[in-house]
């Protein structure tokens, strides 16, 4: 039984990207942290989006570099959405804290899309990678539509 539990725990740990813990002195520091991480991630994801849409030429080296940055950053913002930040000024909608299950589902959809993008992009298939970029962008947008004010 203990063995089964350990195997299950290991499988879960492998399936769910770890949320890096971070420490903030004040709620506003957490808000700045998550905005910074999302802003930098957006700058790099935008480059991928532009290539996927043919607005920039496809550049396999740039794809690898930008996917690696998105992979590193994508879990970071979520350590900084604690309930103590719900009263800080930001674009986050109250639903982040009142409908946490839905927010976490949107987060997990994005995590899954990024995992898929990382895997697919390693295969070097341009069309498949463009599709994975599109699916990842849709997961960003879905969360913004429901949980971010304009
Ligand atoms: C980006 C970016 C986002 C997403 C989203 C996709 O490049 O900064 O937030 O893509 O716009 O629809």
Tab-separated table of N, CA and C and ligand atoms in Angstrom:
chain	number	residue	atom	x	y	z
A	1	UNK	N	0.839	-1.205	0.000
A	1	UNK	CA	0.000	0.000	0.000
A	1	UNK	C	0.875	1.257	0.000
A	2	UNK	N	1.859	1.223	0.897
A	2	UNK	CA	2.779	2.357	0.976
A	2	UNK	C	3.514	2.524	-0.357
A	3	UNK	N	3.873	1.374	-0.934
A	3	UNK	CA	4.576	1.413	-2.218
A	3	UNK	C	3.685	2.054	-3.287
A	4	UNK	N	2.418	1.616	-3.310
A	4	UNK	CA	1.472	2.175	-4.290
A	4	UNK	C	1.351	3.685	-4.107
A	5	UNK	N	1.259	4.088	-2.835
A	5	UNK	CA	1.134	5.523	-2.549
A	5	UNK	C	2.348	6.287	-3.073
A	6	UNK	N	3.506	5.719	-2.836
A	6	UNK	CA	4.735	6.386	-3.288
A	6	UNK	C	4.778	6.487	-4.807
A	7	UNK	N	4.376	5.403	-5.463
A	7	UNK	CA	4.384	5.404	-6.933
A	7	UNK	C	3.396	6.443	-7.451
A	8	UNK	N	2.205	6.490	-6.818
A	8	UNK	CA	1.201	7.481	-7.231
A	8	UNK	C	1.715	8.901	-6.999
A	9	UNK	N	2.353	9.110	-5.862
A	9	UNK	CA	2.868	10.443	-5.547
A	9	UNK	C	3.913	10.850	-6.589
A	10	UNK	N	4.762	9.914	-6.956
A	10	UNK	CA	5.793	10.211	-7.948
A	10	UNK	C	5.154	10.525	-9.303
A	11	UNK	N	4.117	9.763	-9.660
A	11	UNK	CA	3.434	9.993	-10.942
A	11	UNK	C	2.779	11.370	-10.958
A	12	UNK	N	2.154	11.744	-9.845
A	12	UNK	CA	1.516	13.055	-9.766
A	12	UNK	C	2.562	14.154	-9.844
A	13	UNK	N	3.656	13.965	-9.136
A	13	UNK	CA	4.709	14.988	-9.142
A	13	UNK	C	5.239	15.179	-10.556
A	14	UNK	N	5.315	14.089	-11.310
A	14	UNK	CA	5.818	14.195	-12.682
A	14	UNK	C	4.799	14.886	-13.576
A	15	UNK	N	3.504	14.657	-13.302
A	15	UNK	CA	2.461	15.180	-14.190
A	15	UNK	C	2.185	16.655	-13.941
A	16	UNK	N	2.296	17.079	-12.691
A	16	UNK	CA	1.941	18.459	-12.361
A	16	UNK	C	3.222	19.263	-12.146
A	17	UNK	N	3.453	20.281	-12.981
A	17	UNK	CA	4.661	21.072	-12.780
A	17	UNK	C	4.632	21.711	-11.395
A	18	UNK	N	5.743	21.680	-10.742
A	18	UNK	CA	5.840	22.221	-9.391
A	18	UNK	C	5.593	23.714	-9.399
A	19	UNK	N	4.844	24.199	-8.412
A	19	UNK	CA	4.705	25.637	-8.245
A	19	UNK	C	5.861	26.102	-7.379
A	20	UNK	N	6.778	26.829	-7.962
A	20	UNK	CA	7.919	27.304	-7.190
A	20	UNK	C	7.411	28.203	-6.073
A	21	UNK	N	7.925	28.017	-4.873
A	21	UNK	CA	7.483	28.904	-3.801
A	21	UNK	C	8.311	30.177	-3.847
A	22	UNK	N	7.667	31.247	-3.493
A	22	UNK	CA	8.337	32.538	-3.479
A	22	UNK	C	7.887	33.232	-2.211
A	23	UNK	N	8.619	34.204	-1.778
A	23	UNK	CA	8.273	34.880	-0.528
A	23	UNK	C	8.170	36.370	-0.770
A	24	UNK	N	7.125	36.954	-0.231
A	24	UNK	CA	6.870	38.383	-0.443
A	24	UNK	C	6.664	39.047	0.907
A	25	UNK	N	7.219	40.254	1.064
A	25	UNK	CA	7.043	40.970	2.336
A	25	UNK	C	5.654	41.561	2.440
A	26	UNK	N	5.136	42.010	1.283
A	26	UNK	CA	3.831	42.677	1.288
A	26	UNK	C	3.002	42.198	0.113
A	27	UNK	N	1.672	42.255	0.223
A	27	UNK	CA	0.819	41.840	-0.898
A	27	UNK	C	1.184	42.555	-2.203
A	28	UNK	N	1.480	43.846	-2.127
A	28	UNK	CA	1.804	44.564	-3.367
A	28	UNK	C	3.083	44.041	-4.028
A	29	UNK	N	3.988	43.498	-3.228
A	29	UNK	CA	5.200	42.894	-3.807
A	29	UNK	C	4.823	41.649	-4.615
A	30	UNK	N	3.878	40.880	-4.094
A	30	UNK	CA	3.426	39.693	-4.819
A	30	UNK	C	2.766	40.099	-6.139
A	31	UNK	N	1.971	41.175	-6.089
A	31	UNK	CA	1.305	41.644	-7.310
A	31	UNK	C	2.355	42.055	-8.348
A	32	UNK	N	3.361	42.809	-7.911
A	32	UNK	CA	4.419	43.220	-8.850
A	32	UNK	C	5.155	42.014	-9.410
A	33	UNK	N	5.386	41.029	-8.572
A	33	UNK	CA	6.082	39.807	-9.005
A	33	UNK	C	5.283	39.084	-10.101
A	34	UNK	N	3.990	38.880	-9.838
A	34	UNK	CA	3.211	38.125	-10.832
A	34	UNK	C	3.047	38.939	-12.112
A	35	UNK	N	2.894	40.272	-11.971
A	35	UNK	CA	2.790	41.106	-13.181
A	35	UNK	C	4.092	41.054	-13.972
A	36	UNK	N	5.222	41.083	-13.258
A	36	UNK	CA	6.521	41.012	-13.938
A	36	UNK	C	6.686	39.702	-14.682
A	37	UNK	N	6.377	38.595	-14.010
A	37	UNK	CA	6.534	37.282	-14.641
A	37	UNK	C	5.612	37.157	-15.858
A	38	UNK	N	4.364	37.604	-15.707
A	38	UNK	CA	3.411	37.512	-16.825
A	38	UNK	C	3.828	38.433	-17.970
A	39	UNK	N	4.359	39.599	-17.631
A	39	UNK	CA	4.782	40.550	-18.655
A	39	UNK	C	5.961	40.000	-19.464
A	40	UNK	N	6.948	39.451	-18.771
A	40	UNK	CA	8.111	38.887	-19.474
A	40	UNK	C	7.675	37.665	-20.289
A	41	UNK	N	6.826	36.832	-19.699
A	41	UNK	CA	6.347	35.665	-20.441
A	41	UNK	C	5.593	36.112	-21.695
A	42	UNK	N	4.764	37.152	-21.554
A	42	UNK	CA	4.002	37.646	-22.705
A	42	UNK	C	4.924	38.154	-23.810
A	43	UNK	N	6.012	38.817	-23.421
A	43	UNK	CA	6.951	39.340	-24.421
A	43	UNK	C	7.554	38.197	-25.235
A	44	UNK	N	7.863	37.095	-24.552
A	44	UNK	CA	8.465	35.953	-25.265
A	44	UNK	C	7.417	35.130	-25.993
A	45	UNK	N	6.236	35.010	-25.375
A	45	UNK	CA	5.189	34.262	-26.083
A	45	UNK	C	4.728	35.020	-27.329
A	46	UNK	N	4.720	36.349	-27.252
A	46	UNK	CA	4.322	37.157	-28.417
A	46	UNK	C	5.202	36.870	-29.628
A	47	UNK	N	6.476	36.672	-29.375
A	47	UNK	CA	7.416	36.346	-30.455
A	47	UNK	C	7.009	35.025	-31.111
A	48	UNK	N	6.643	34.041	-30.278
A	48	UNK	CA	6.192	32.746	-30.811
A	48	UNK	C	4.885	32.919	-31.579
A	49	UNK	N	3.982	33.729	-31.003
A	49	UNK	CA	2.691	33.958	-31.662
A	49	UNK	C	2.875	34.594	-33.023
A	50	UNK	N	3.777	35.573	-33.096
A	50	UNK	CA	4.011	36.256	-34.372
A	50	UNK	C	4.571	35.288	-35.414
A	51	UNK	N	5.448	34.389	-34.994
A	51	UNK	CA	5.988	33.393	-35.939
A	51	UNK	C	4.907	32.404	-36.356
A	52	UNK	N	4.072	31.995	-35.391
A	52	UNK	CA	3.012	31.032	-35.706
A	52	UNK	C	2.017	31.630	-36.697
A	53	UNK	N	1.816	32.966	-36.604
A	53	UNK	CA	0.852	33.632	-37.489
A	53	UNK	C	1.486	34.155	-38.767
A	54	UNK	N	2.779	33.884	-38.959
A	54	UNK	CA	3.455	34.335	-40.170
A	54	UNK	C	3.757	35.827	-40.192
A	55	UNK	N	3.639	36.487	-39.024
A	55	UNK	CA	3.967	37.916	-38.967
A	55	UNK	C	5.473	38.122	-38.817
A	56	UNK	N	6.151	37.084	-38.387
A	56	UNK	CA	7.617	37.048	-38.350
A	56	UNK	C	8.029	35.764	-39.045
A	57	UNK	N	9.187	35.758	-39.716
A	57	UNK	CA	9.634	34.515	-40.338
A	57	UNK	C	9.877	33.423	-39.290
A	58	UNK	N	9.600	32.183	-39.661
A	58	UNK	CA	9.847	31.057	-38.755
A	58	UNK	C	11.345	30.939	-38.547
A	59	UNK	N	11.765	30.854	-37.298
A	59	UNK	CA	13.180	30.798	-36.948
A	59	UNK	C	13.313	29.744	-35.848
A	60	UNK	N	13.777	28.559	-36.220
A	60	UNK	CA	13.777	27.412	-35.291
A	60	UNK	C	14.578	27.712	-34.028
A	61	UNK	N	15.671	28.450	-34.163
A	61	UNK	CA	16.496	28.757	-32.990
A	61	UNK	C	15.725	29.687	-32.035
A	62	UNK	N	15.051	30.691	-32.608
A	62	UNK	CA	14.256	31.609	-31.784
A	62	UNK	C	13.096	30.868	-31.116
A	63	UNK	N	12.522	29.892	-31.820
A	63	UNK	CA	11.440	29.096	-31.229
A	63	UNK	C	11.971	28.367	-30.004
A	64	UNK	N	13.092	27.686	-30.158
A	64	UNK	CA	13.671	26.934	-29.035
A	64	UNK	C	13.943	27.854	-27.847
A	65	UNK	N	14.549	29.012	-28.127
A	65	UNK	CA	14.897	29.940	-27.040
A	65	UNK	C	13.650	30.466	-26.333
A	66	UNK	N	12.660	30.860	-27.117
A	66	UNK	CA	11.466	31.463	-26.512
A	66	UNK	C	10.594	30.429	-25.809
A	67	UNK	N	10.521	29.213	-26.349
A	67	UNK	CA	9.779	28.156	-25.652
A	67	UNK	C	10.454	27.858	-24.313
A	68	UNK	N	11.777	27.849	-24.290
A	68	UNK	CA	12.501	27.560	-23.037
A	68	UNK	C	12.189	28.626	-21.984
A	69	UNK	N	12.100	29.882	-22.408
A	69	UNK	CA	11.801	30.959	-21.449
A	69	UNK	C	10.370	30.820	-20.937
A	70	UNK	N	9.438	30.558	-21.843
A	70	UNK	CA	8.040	30.354	-21.424
A	70	UNK	C	7.951	29.163	-20.462
A	71	UNK	N	8.687	28.101	-20.766
A	71	UNK	CA	8.656	26.914	-19.897
A	71	UNK	C	9.129	27.284	-18.483
A	72	UNK	N	10.193	28.054	-18.416
A	72	UNK	CA	10.739	28.428	-17.103
A	72	UNK	C	9.770	29.331	-16.334
A	73	UNK	N	9.135	30.251	-17.033
A	73	UNK	CA	8.333	31.272	-16.351
A	73	UNK	C	6.896	30.870	-16.045
A	74	UNK	N	6.356	29.902	-16.787
A	74	UNK	CA	4.887	29.806	-16.807
A	74	UNK	C	4.244	29.434	-15.480
A	75	UNK	N	4.961	28.771	-14.589
A	75	UNK	CA	4.333	28.421	-13.304
A	75	UNK	C	4.496	29.540	-12.264
A	76	UNK	N	5.439	30.451	-12.511
A	76	UNK	CA	5.822	31.397	-11.449
A	76	UNK	C	4.697	32.315	-10.956
A	77	UNK	N	3.862	32.868	-11.835
A	77	UNK	CA	2.876	33.845	-11.338
A	77	UNK	C	1.962	33.289	-10.253
A	78	UNK	N	1.749	31.973	-10.255
A	78	UNK	CA	0.683	31.410	-9.416
A	78	UNK	C	1.046	31.316	-7.947
A	79	UNK	N	2.323	31.508	-7.616
A	79	UNK	CA	2.704	31.614	-6.204
A	79	UNK	C	2.301	32.983	-5.654
A	80	UNK	N	1.883	33.881	-6.532
A	80	UNK	CA	1.673	35.282	-6.143
A	80	UNK	C	0.209	35.717	-6.278
A	81	UNK	N	-0.700	34.740	-6.292
A	81	UNK	CA	-2.140	35.045	-6.333
A	81	UNK	C	-2.802	34.689	-5.011
A	82	UNK	N	-2.055	34.759	-3.907
A	82	UNK	CA	-2.629	34.419	-2.600
A	82	UNK	C	-3.785	35.344	-2.240
A	83	UNK	N	-4.680	34.886	-1.345
A	83	UNK	CA	-5.861	35.680	-0.971
A	83	UNK	C	-5.497	37.047	-0.388
A	84	UNK	N	-4.279	37.142	0.198
A	84	UNK	CA	-3.870	38.427	0.783
A	84	UNK	C	-3.664	39.489	-0.292
A	85	UNK	N	-3.597	39.057	-1.560
A	85	UNK	CA	-3.405	40.024	-2.652
A	85	UNK	C	-4.720	40.483	-3.275
A	86	UNK	N	-5.849	39.947	-2.771
A	86	UNK	CA	-7.129	40.223	-3.438
A	86	UNK	C	-7.567	41.684	-3.303
A	87	UNK	N	-7.003	42.392	-2.309
A	87	UNK	CA	-7.395	43.795	-2.117
A	87	UNK	C	-6.421	44.774	-2.775
A	88	UNK	N	-5.338	44.248	-3.322
A	88	UNK	CA	-4.365	45.124	-3.996
A	88	UNK	C	-4.921	45.586	-5.333
A	89	UNK	N	-4.430	46.736	-5.795
A	89	UNK	CA	-4.845	47.239	-7.101
A	89	UNK	C	-4.177	46.413	-8.198
A	90	UNK	N	-4.993	45.804	-9.052
A	90	UNK	CA	-4.471	45.070	-10.207
A	90	UNK	C	-5.637	44.801	-11.146
A	91	UNK	N	-5.324	44.174	-12.266
A	91	UNK	CA	-6.394	43.838	-13.209
A	91	UNK	C	-7.091	42.529	-12.847
A	92	UNK	N	-6.618	41.853	-11.814
A	92	UNK	CA	-7.224	40.570	-11.457
A	92	UNK	C	-8.673	40.765	-11.033
A	93	UNK	N	-9.560	39.942	-11.575
A	93	UNK	CA	-10.971	40.004	-11.172
A	93	UNK	C	-11.161	39.265	-9.855
A	94	UNK	N	-12.184	39.673	-9.068
A	94	UNK	CA	-12.434	38.992	-7.784
A	94	UNK	C	-12.648	37.485	-7.948
A	95	UNK	N	-13.070	37.070	-9.134
A	95	UNK	CA	-13.333	35.636	-9.373
A	95	UNK	C	-12.089	34.771	-9.164
A	96	UNK	N	-10.891	35.375	-9.252
A	96	UNK	CA	-9.674	34.594	-8.964
A	96	UNK	C	-9.797	33.956	-7.580
A	97	UNK	N	-10.389	34.718	-6.642
A	97	UNK	CA	-10.483	34.239	-5.253
A	97	UNK	C	-11.861	33.706	-4.895
A	98	UNK	N	-12.888	34.050	-5.692
A	98	UNK	CA	-14.227	33.535	-5.365
A	98	UNK	C	-14.548	32.272	-6.155
A	99	UNK	N	-13.839	32.061	-7.257
A	99	UNK	CA	-14.045	30.837	-8.039
A	99	UNK	C	-12.689	30.190	-8.287
A	100	UNK	N	-12.047	29.850	-7.174
A	100	UNK	CA	-10.675	29.336	-7.217
A	100	UNK	C	-10.562	28.059	-8.045
A	101	UNK	N	-11.572	27.203	-7.952
A	101	UNK	CA	-11.494	25.932	-8.695
A	101	UNK	C	-11.425	26.203	-10.194
A	102	UNK	N	-12.232	27.172	-10.651
A	102	UNK	CA	-12.230	27.501	-12.078
A	102	UNK	C	-10.898	28.152	-12.479
A	103	UNK	N	-10.377	29.004	-11.600
A	103	UNK	CA	-9.090	29.652	-11.870
A	103	UNK	C	-7.980	28.596	-11.957
A	104	UNK	N	-8.012	27.647	-11.032
A	104	UNK	CA	-6.973	26.607	-11.047
A	104	UNK	C	-7.107	25.711	-12.275
A	105	UNK	N	-8.332	25.523	-12.734
A	105	UNK	CA	-8.522	24.727	-13.949
A	105	UNK	C	-7.941	25.470	-15.160
A	106	UNK	N	-8.182	26.782	-15.205
A	106	UNK	CA	-7.625	27.589	-16.300
A	106	UNK	C	-6.091	27.559	-16.258
A	107	UNK	N	-5.548	27.651	-15.051
A	107	UNK	CA	-4.097	27.551	-14.868
A	107	UNK	C	-3.593	26.195	-15.364
A	108	UNK	N	-4.279	25.123	-14.955
A	108	UNK	CA	-3.822	23.790	-15.343
A	108	UNK	C	-3.950	23.567	-16.848
A	109	UNK	N	-4.956	24.164	-17.475
A	109	UNK	CA	-5.071	24.072	-18.938
A	109	UNK	C	-3.855	24.728	-19.603
A	110	UNK	N	-3.439	25.872	-19.070
A	110	UNK	CA	-2.264	26.551	-19.607
A	110	UNK	C	-1.011	25.696	-19.387
A	111	UNK	N	-0.896	25.113	-18.180
A	111	UNK	CA	0.268	24.260	-17.909
A	111	UNK	C	0.323	23.104	-18.917
A	112	UNK	N	-0.837	22.497	-19.171
A	112	UNK	CA	-0.870	21.360	-20.102
A	112	UNK	C	-0.497	21.813	-21.507
A	113	UNK	N	-0.983	22.992	-21.899
A	113	UNK	CA	-0.681	23.505	-23.239
A	113	UNK	C	0.814	23.800	-23.371
A	114	UNK	N	1.416	24.350	-22.321
A	114	UNK	CA	2.859	24.643	-22.371
A	114	UNK	C	3.653	23.334	-22.405
A	115	UNK	N	3.258	22.351	-21.595
A	115	UNK	CA	3.953	21.053	-21.631
A	115	UNK	C	3.918	20.464	-23.030
A	116	UNK	N	2.741	20.534	-23.637
A	116	UNK	CA	2.598	20.009	-24.996
A	116	UNK	C	3.474	20.794	-25.971
A	117	UNK	N	3.481	22.116	-25.836
A	117	UNK	CA	4.310	22.955	-26.712
A	117	UNK	C	5.794	22.591	-26.572
A	118	UNK	N	6.229	22.386	-25.332
A	118	UNK	CA	7.639	22.022	-25.095
A	118	UNK	C	7.959	20.716	-25.826
A	119	UNK	N	7.080	19.721	-25.658
A	119	UNK	CA	7.324	18.414	-26.286
A	119	UNK	C	7.298	18.517	-27.803
A	120	UNK	N	6.233	19.131	-28.319
A	120	UNK	CA	6.051	19.190	-29.775
A	120	UNK	C	7.190	19.976	-30.421
A	121	UNK	N	7.587	21.081	-29.789
A	121	UNK	CA	8.619	21.918	-30.400
A	121	UNK	C	9.947	21.179	-30.502
A	122	UNK	N	10.178	20.229	-29.605
A	122	UNK	CA	11.424	19.440	-29.664
A	122	UNK	C	11.455	18.543	-30.893
A	123	UNK	N	10.262	18.219	-31.436
A	123	UNK	CA	10.194	17.373	-32.628
A	123	UNK	C	10.591	18.104	-33.899
A	124	UNK	N	10.626	19.429	-33.845
A	124	UNK	CA	11.082	20.202	-35.000
A	124	UNK	C	10.104	20.276	-36.169
A	125	UNK	N	8.853	19.891	-35.948
A	125	UNK	CA	7.834	19.948	-37.005
A	125	UNK	C	7.173	21.336	-36.935
A	126	UNK	N	7.403	22.139	-37.964
A	126	UNK	CA	6.942	23.532	-37.935
A	126	UNK	C	5.422	23.647	-37.806
A	127	UNK	N	4.694	22.883	-38.631
A	127	UNK	CA	3.227	22.991	-38.601
A	127	UNK	C	2.675	22.555	-37.242
A	128	UNK	N	3.225	21.464	-36.701
A	128	UNK	CA	2.748	20.962	-35.405
A	128	UNK	C	3.085	21.960	-34.296
A	129	UNK	N	4.248	22.593	-34.403
A	129	UNK	CA	4.646	23.562	-33.379
A	129	UNK	C	3.763	24.803	-33.457
A	130	UNK	N	3.445	25.238	-34.677
A	130	UNK	CA	2.540	26.386	-34.839
A	130	UNK	C	1.186	26.094	-34.189
A	131	UNK	N	0.708	24.866	-34.391
A	131	UNK	CA	-0.581	24.476	-33.798
A	131	UNK	C	-0.490	24.515	-32.266
A	132	UNK	N	0.609	23.998	-31.731
A	132	UNK	CA	0.783	23.985	-30.261
A	132	UNK	C	0.910	25.410	-29.716
A	133	UNK	N	1.535	26.299	-30.474
A	133	UNK	CA	1.613	27.708	-30.054
A	133	UNK	C	0.197	28.301	-30.022
A	134	UNK	N	-0.583	28.013	-31.053
A	134	UNK	CA	-1.965	28.521	-31.106
A	134	UNK	C	-2.791	28.030	-29.925
A	135	UNK	N	-2.628	26.754	-29.580
A	135	UNK	CA	-3.381	26.192	-28.449
A	135	UNK	C	-2.929	26.826	-27.129
A	136	UNK	N	-1.648	27.108	-27.034
A	136	UNK	CA	-1.145	27.744	-25.812
A	136	UNK	C	-1.698	29.167	-25.704
A	137	UNK	N	-1.673	29.899	-26.814
A	137	UNK	CA	-2.226	31.266	-26.814
A	137	UNK	C	-3.699	31.261	-26.433
A	138	UNK	N	-4.423	30.256	-26.885
A	138	UNK	CA	-5.851	30.159	-26.536
A	138	UNK	C	-6.021	29.944	-25.030
A	139	UNK	N	-5.083	29.205	-24.430
A	139	UNK	CA	-5.177	28.975	-22.976
A	139	UNK	C	-4.846	30.247	-22.196
A	140	UNK	N	-3.944	31.083	-22.721
A	140	UNK	CA	-3.666	32.397	-22.095
A	140	UNK	C	-4.932	33.239	-22.153
A	141	UNK	N	-5.514	33.285	-23.368
A	141	UNK	CA	-6.670	34.150	-23.606
A	141	UNK	C	-7.872	33.723	-22.761
A	142	UNK	N	-8.091	32.414	-22.653
A	142	UNK	CA	-9.249	31.919	-21.898
A	142	UNK	C	-9.189	32.411	-20.455
A	143	UNK	N	-7.998	32.350	-19.858
A	143	UNK	CA	-7.864	32.793	-18.465
A	143	UNK	C	-8.020	34.316	-18.375
A	144	UNK	N	-7.438	35.039	-19.336
A	144	UNK	CA	-7.574	36.500	-19.318
A	144	UNK	C	-9.041	36.907	-19.476
A	145	UNK	N	-9.761	36.237	-20.358
A	145	UNK	CA	-11.178	36.574	-20.573
A	145	UNK	C	-11.976	36.446	-19.280
A	146	UNK	N	-11.701	35.393	-18.509
A	146	UNK	CA	-12.514	35.137	-17.326
A	146	UNK	C	-11.995	35.820	-16.059
A	147	UNK	N	-10.702	36.073	-16.003
A	147	UNK	CA	-10.114	36.476	-14.711
A	147	UNK	C	-9.325	37.774	-14.734
A	148	UNK	N	-9.253	38.449	-15.890
A	148	UNK	CA	-8.494	39.711	-15.936
A	148	UNK	C	-9.374	40.819	-16.496
A	149	UNK	N	-9.414	41.933	-15.778
A	149	UNK	CA	-10.091	43.108	-16.321
A	149	UNK	C	-9.252	43.722	-17.432
A	150	UNK	N	-9.904	44.404	-18.330
A	150	UNK	CA	-9.190	45.035	-19.443
A	150	UNK	C	-8.496	46.302	-18.987
B	1	LIG	C1	0.484	36.817	-26.000
B	1	LIG	C2	0.245	37.490	-24.787
B	1	LIG	C3	-0.866	36.989	-24.249
B	1	LIG	C4	-1.385	35.899	-25.095
B	1	LIG	C5	-2.807	36.102	-25.512
B	1	LIG	C6	-3.210	35.072	-26.526
B	1	LIG	O1	1.419	36.976	-26.753
B	1	LIG	O2	0.964	38.471	-24.251
B	1	LIG	O3	-1.434	37.345	-23.143
B	1	LIG	O4	-0.504	35.874	-26.227
B	1	LIG	O5	-2.960	37.374	-26.050
B	1	LIG	O6	-4.480	35.371	-27.004
